[in-house]
Coordinates of C-alpha atoms in Angstrom, one line a residue:
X1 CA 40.5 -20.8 -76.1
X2 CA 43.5 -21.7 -73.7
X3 CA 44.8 -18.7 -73.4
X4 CA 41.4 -16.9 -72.8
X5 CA 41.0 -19.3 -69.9
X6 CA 44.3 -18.1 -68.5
X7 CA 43.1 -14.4 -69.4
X8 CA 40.3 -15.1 -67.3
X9 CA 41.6 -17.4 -64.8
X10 CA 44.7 -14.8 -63.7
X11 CA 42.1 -12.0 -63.5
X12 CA 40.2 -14.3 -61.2
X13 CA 43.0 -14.9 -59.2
X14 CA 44.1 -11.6 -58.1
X15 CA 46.4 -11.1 -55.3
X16 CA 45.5 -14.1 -53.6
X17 CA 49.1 -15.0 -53.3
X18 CA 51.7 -13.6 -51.5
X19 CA 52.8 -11.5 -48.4
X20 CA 49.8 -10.3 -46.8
X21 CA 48.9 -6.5 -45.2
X22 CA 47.5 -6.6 -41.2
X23 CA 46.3 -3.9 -39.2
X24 CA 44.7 -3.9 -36.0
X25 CA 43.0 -1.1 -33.6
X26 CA 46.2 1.4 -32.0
X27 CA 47.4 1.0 -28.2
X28 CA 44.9 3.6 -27.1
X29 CA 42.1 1.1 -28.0
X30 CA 43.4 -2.4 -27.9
X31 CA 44.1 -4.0 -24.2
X32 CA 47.3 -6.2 -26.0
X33 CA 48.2 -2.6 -27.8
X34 CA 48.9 -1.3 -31.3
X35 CA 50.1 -4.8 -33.3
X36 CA 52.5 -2.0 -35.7
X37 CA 54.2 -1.4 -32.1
X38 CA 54.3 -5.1 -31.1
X39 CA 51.8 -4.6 -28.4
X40 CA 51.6 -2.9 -24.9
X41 CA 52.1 -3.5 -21.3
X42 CA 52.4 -6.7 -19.5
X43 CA 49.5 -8.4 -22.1
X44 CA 51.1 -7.0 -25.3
X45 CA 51.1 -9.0 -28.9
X46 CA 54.6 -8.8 -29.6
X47 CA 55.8 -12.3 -30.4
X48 CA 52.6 -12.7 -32.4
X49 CA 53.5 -9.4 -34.8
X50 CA 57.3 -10.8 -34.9
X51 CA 56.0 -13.9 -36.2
X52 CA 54.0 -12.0 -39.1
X53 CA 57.0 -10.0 -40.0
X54 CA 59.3 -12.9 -39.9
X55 CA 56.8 -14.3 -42.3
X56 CA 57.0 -11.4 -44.9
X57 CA 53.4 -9.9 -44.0
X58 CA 53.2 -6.0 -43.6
X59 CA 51.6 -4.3 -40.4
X60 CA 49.9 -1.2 -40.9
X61 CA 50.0 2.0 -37.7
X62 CA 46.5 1.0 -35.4
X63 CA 43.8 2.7 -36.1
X64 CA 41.3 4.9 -34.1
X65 CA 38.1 4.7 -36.4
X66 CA 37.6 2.4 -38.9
X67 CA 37.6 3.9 -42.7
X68 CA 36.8 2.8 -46.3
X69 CA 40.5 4.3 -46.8
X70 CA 42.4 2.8 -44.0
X71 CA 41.0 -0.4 -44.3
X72 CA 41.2 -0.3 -48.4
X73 CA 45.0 -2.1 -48.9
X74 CA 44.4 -4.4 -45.7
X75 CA 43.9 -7.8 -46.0
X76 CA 43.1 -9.3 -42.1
X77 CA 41.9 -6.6 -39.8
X78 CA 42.7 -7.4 -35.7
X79 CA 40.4 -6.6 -33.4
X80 CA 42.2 -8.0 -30.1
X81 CA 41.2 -7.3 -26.7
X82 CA 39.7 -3.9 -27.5
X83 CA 36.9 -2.1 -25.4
X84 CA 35.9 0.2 -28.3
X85 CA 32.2 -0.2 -29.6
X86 CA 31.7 0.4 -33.4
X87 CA 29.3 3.4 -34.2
X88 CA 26.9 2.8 -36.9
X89 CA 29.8 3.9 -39.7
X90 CA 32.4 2.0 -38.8
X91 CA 29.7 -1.2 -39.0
X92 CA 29.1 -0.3 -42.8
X93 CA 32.9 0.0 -43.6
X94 CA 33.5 -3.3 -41.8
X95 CA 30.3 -5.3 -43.4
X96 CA 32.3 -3.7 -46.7
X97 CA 35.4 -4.9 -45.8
X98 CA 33.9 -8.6 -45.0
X99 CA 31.4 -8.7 -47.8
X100 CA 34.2 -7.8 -50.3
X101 CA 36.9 -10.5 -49.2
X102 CA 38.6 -9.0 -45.9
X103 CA 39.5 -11.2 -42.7
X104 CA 38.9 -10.5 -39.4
X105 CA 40.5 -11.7 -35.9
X106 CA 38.3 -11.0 -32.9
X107 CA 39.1 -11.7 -29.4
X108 CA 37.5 -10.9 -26.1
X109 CA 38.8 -12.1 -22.8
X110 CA 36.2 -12.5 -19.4
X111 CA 35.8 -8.5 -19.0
X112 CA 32.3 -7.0 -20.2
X113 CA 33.3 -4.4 -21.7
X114 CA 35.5 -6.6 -24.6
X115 CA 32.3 -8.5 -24.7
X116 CA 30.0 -5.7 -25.9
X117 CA 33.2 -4.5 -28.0
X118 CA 33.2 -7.9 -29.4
X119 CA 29.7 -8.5 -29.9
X120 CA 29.4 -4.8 -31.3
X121 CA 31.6 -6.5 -34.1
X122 CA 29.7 -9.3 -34.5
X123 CA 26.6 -7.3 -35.1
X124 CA 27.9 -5.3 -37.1
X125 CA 28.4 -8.2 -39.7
X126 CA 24.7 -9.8 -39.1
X127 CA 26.0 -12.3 -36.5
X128 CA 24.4 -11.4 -33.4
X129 CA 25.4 -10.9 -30.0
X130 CA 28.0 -14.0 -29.8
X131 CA 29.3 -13.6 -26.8
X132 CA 27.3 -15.1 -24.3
X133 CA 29.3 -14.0 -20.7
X134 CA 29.4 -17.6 -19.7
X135 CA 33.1 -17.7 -18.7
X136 CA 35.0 -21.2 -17.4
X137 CA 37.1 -22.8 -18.4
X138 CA 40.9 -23.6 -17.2
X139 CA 44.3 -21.9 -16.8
X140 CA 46.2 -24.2 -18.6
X141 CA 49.3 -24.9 -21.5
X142 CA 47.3 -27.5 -22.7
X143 CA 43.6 -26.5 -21.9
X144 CA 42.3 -26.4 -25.0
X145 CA 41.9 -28.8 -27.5
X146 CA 40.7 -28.2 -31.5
X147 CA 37.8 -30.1 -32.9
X148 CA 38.4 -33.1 -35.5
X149 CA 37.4 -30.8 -38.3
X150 CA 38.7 -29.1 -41.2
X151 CA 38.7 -25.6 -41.1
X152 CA 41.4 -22.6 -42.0
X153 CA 42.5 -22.6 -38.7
X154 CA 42.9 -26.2 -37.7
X155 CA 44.0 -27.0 -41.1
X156 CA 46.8 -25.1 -43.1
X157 CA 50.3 -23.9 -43.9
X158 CA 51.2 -24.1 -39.9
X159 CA 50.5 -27.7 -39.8
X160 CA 47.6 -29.9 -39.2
X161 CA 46.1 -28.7 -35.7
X162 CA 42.8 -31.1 -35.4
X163 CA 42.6 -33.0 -31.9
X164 CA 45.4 -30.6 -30.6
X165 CA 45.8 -28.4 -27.6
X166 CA 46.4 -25.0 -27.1
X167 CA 46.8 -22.8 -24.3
X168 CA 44.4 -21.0 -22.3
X169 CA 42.7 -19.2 -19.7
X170 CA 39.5 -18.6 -18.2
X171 CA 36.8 -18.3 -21.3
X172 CA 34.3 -16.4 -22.5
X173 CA 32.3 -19.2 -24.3
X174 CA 30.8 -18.2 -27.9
X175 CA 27.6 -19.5 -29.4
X176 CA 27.8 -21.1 -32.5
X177 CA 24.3 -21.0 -33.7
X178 CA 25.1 -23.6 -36.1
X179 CA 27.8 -26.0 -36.4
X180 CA 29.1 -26.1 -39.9
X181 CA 30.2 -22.8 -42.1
X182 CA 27.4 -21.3 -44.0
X183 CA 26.5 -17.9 -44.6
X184 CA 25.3 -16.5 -41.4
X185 CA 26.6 -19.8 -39.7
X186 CA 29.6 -20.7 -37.7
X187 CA 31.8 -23.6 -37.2
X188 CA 33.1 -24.5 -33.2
X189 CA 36.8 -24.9 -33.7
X190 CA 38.3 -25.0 -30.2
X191 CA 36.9 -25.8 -26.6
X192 CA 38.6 -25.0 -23.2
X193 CA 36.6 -27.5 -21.8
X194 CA 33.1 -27.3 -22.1
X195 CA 33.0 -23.8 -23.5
X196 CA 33.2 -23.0 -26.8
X197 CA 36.3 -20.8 -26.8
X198 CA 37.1 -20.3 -30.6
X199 CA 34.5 -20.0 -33.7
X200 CA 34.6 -19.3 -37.5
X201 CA 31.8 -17.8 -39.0
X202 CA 31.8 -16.8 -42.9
X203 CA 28.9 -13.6 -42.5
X204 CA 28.6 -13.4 -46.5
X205 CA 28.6 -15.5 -49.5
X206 CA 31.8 -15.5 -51.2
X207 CA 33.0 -13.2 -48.8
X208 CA 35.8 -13.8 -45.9
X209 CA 36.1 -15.1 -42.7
X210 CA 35.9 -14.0 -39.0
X211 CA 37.8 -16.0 -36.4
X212 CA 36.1 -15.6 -33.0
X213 CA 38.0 -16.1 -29.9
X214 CA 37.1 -16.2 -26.3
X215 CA 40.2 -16.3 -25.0
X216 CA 43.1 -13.9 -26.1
X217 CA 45.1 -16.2 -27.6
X218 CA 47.6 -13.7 -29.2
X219 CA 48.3 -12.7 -25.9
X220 CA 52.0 -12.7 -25.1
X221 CA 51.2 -15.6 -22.2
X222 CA 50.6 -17.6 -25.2
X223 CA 53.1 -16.8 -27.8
X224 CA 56.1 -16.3 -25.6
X225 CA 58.5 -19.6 -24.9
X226 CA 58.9 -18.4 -21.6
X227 CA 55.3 -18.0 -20.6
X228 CA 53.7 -20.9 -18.1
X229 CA 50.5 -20.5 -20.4
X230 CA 52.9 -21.1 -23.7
X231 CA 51.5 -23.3 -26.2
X232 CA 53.1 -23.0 -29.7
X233 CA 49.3 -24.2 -31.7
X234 CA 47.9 -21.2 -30.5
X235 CA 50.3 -19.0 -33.0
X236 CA 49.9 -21.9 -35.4
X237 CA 46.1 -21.5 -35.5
X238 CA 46.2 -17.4 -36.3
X239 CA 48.4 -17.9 -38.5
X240 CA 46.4 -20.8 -40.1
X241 CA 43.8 -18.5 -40.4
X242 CA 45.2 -15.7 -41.6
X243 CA 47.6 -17.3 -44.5
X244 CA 44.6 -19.0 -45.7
X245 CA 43.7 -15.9 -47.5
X246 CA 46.2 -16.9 -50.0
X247 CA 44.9 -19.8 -50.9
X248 CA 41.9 -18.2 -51.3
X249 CA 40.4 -16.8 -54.8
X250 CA 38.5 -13.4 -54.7
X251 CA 35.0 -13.7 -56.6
X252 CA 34.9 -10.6 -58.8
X253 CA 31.8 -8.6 -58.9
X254 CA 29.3 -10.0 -61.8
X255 CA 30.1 -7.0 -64.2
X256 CA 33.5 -8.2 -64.3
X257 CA 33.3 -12.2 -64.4
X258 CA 30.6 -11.3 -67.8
X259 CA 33.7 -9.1 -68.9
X260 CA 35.8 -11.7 -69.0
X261 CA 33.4 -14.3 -70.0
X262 CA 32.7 -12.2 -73.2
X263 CA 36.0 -11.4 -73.8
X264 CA 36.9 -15.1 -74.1
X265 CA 34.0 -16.1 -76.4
X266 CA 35.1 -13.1 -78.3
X267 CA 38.6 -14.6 -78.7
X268 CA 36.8 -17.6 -79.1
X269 CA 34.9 -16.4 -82.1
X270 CA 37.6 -14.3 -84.0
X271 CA 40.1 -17.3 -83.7
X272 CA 37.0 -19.3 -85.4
X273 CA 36.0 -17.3 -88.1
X274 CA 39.6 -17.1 -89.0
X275 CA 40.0 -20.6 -90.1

C-alpha cells in the first residue's frame, strides 16, 4: 500500500519542482521588448530577466503568435506592455495553456491600446474586459502598498510582502469583480492609492493563475537600483508569483488519477491474496 501511494503520489507531483521555463511576446510586440533579449529601449525588462536567470529559470526567444507548440514546454507566459490583440486562435491556445496549469503575467500601463491588448487577454480566458481606463494614482518608490492577504504574490519564496510598498506610476485601475480567488473570481493584491493596480484571478478550476497588473512593474524604472521609481518588492512580488508554480501540484486529467487509483488497489489486492 505505501509504496503504491508513493507510485501515485510522484505521478501526481510532476514537475512541479524545479527551475522553471518563461517566455514572453518578442520586441516587435512587447513595449519593455523581447524578455530572451533582456528588453528594449529606455523601458526594457532587463534586470527583471537577469533576476530569472540568476535564479536558474530558462527564457524562451519572444514570440509573434501564440501556438499549442511554442507554448507546450513553457511554464509562465509574459504578456508585458504589449499592444498586440489575440485573434480568436491564439484565445483557444491560451484558455489551453491556463486551463491545463500555465501562468500568466499581464501588464498594461495608462495607453489604450495595452488596455484593449490586455483586456483581449483577459477575455480570452472568460474574465471580461478588466481594465477599466480609470488611471491615477502616483509617481512614487513607495506608492503602492500590498493588501494584508495571503496570496502567491504577497506571500512566497521572496519573502512576506503583505502591508508593503512597491513602486509605481500613474495606474490603470483593474476591477476585481470579486474579492477572494474563485474560479472566474479575482483577489485585489496591490493599490496605488485608491486604484486597484495589481489582481490575481484563477480563470479555471485546478487550473493556474494570472497576475494582473496596471502598472508595469517589470519595467526597468522599477527593477533597476538606480532608478528614482526603484522599489525592490516589486521584483519580489513576480517572482512570488511565478516560483509559486513549484509549490504547486498539477491535477492530472481524470483518465489518469483512475489509472493510478486502480493501479494501487491492484497492488493492493495482489499483495493481499498473497498472504
Amino acid at each position: 500500500m505505501t509504496l503504491s501511494l508513493s507510485i501515485l503520489l510522484e505521478a501526481l507531483g510532476g514537475n512541479s519542482v524545479g527551475a522553471l521555463t518563461i517566455r514572453s511576446w518578442n520586441s516587435a510586440n512587447q513595449r519593455g521588448g523581447d524578455l530572451f533579449n533582456a528588453g528594449n529601449g529606455t523601458f526594457q525588462y532587463s534586470a527583471f530577466s537577469a533576476s530569472l536567470l540568476k535564479r536558474s529559470h530558462t527564457i524562451l526567444p519572444g514570440l509573434s503568435t501564440l501556438t499549442e507548440t511554442n507554448l507546450a514546454e513553457v511554464d509562465v507566459f509574459f504578456h508585458g506592455t504589449s499592444f498586440k490583440t489575440l485573434t480568436s486562435t491564439e484565445s483557444t491556445v491560451l484558455r489551453s495553456f491556463v486551463k491545463t496549469g500555465g501562468s500568466v503575467i499581464v501588464e498594461s500601463d495608462s495607453s489604450l491600446a495595452e488596455q484593449i491588448s490586455a483586456n483581449s487577454l483577459l477575455e480570452s480566458l472568460g474574465l471580461g474586459s478588466r481594465y477599466t481606463g480609470v488611471v491615477d494614482g502616483v509617481n512614487s518608490a513607495t506608492g503602492g502598498t500590498f493588501e494584508n492577504t495571503v496570496s502567491l504574490t504577497t506571500v512566497g519564496v521572496l519573502g512576506d510582502l503583505r502591508g508593503k510598498r512597491f513602486g509605481t506610476s500613474l495606474a490603470t485601475e483593474i476591477e476585481s469583480m470579486v474579492t477572494d480567488i474563485t474560479p472566474t473570481g479575482g483577489m485585489v493584491i496591490g493599490k496605488n492609492g485608491s486604484i486597484r493596480s495589481m489582481v490575481e484571478f484563477q480563470p479555471f478550476a485546478n487550473g493556474g493563475q494570472v497576475l494582473a497588473v496596471g502598472d508595469p512593474y517589470g519595467f526597468n524604472l522599477f527593477q533597476s537600483s538606480d532608478s528614482f521609481l526603484y522599489n525592490s518588492n516589486n521584483q519580489k512580488a513576480y517572482l512570488n508569483f511565478i516560483e509559486s508554480k513549484q509549490l504547486r501540484i498539477p491535477v492530472p486529467e481524470t483518465s489518469t488519477v483512475l489509472a493510478l487509483l486502480t493501479l494501487g488497489i491492484c497492488a493492493v489486492g495482489n499483495k493481499l491474496n498473497k498472504k
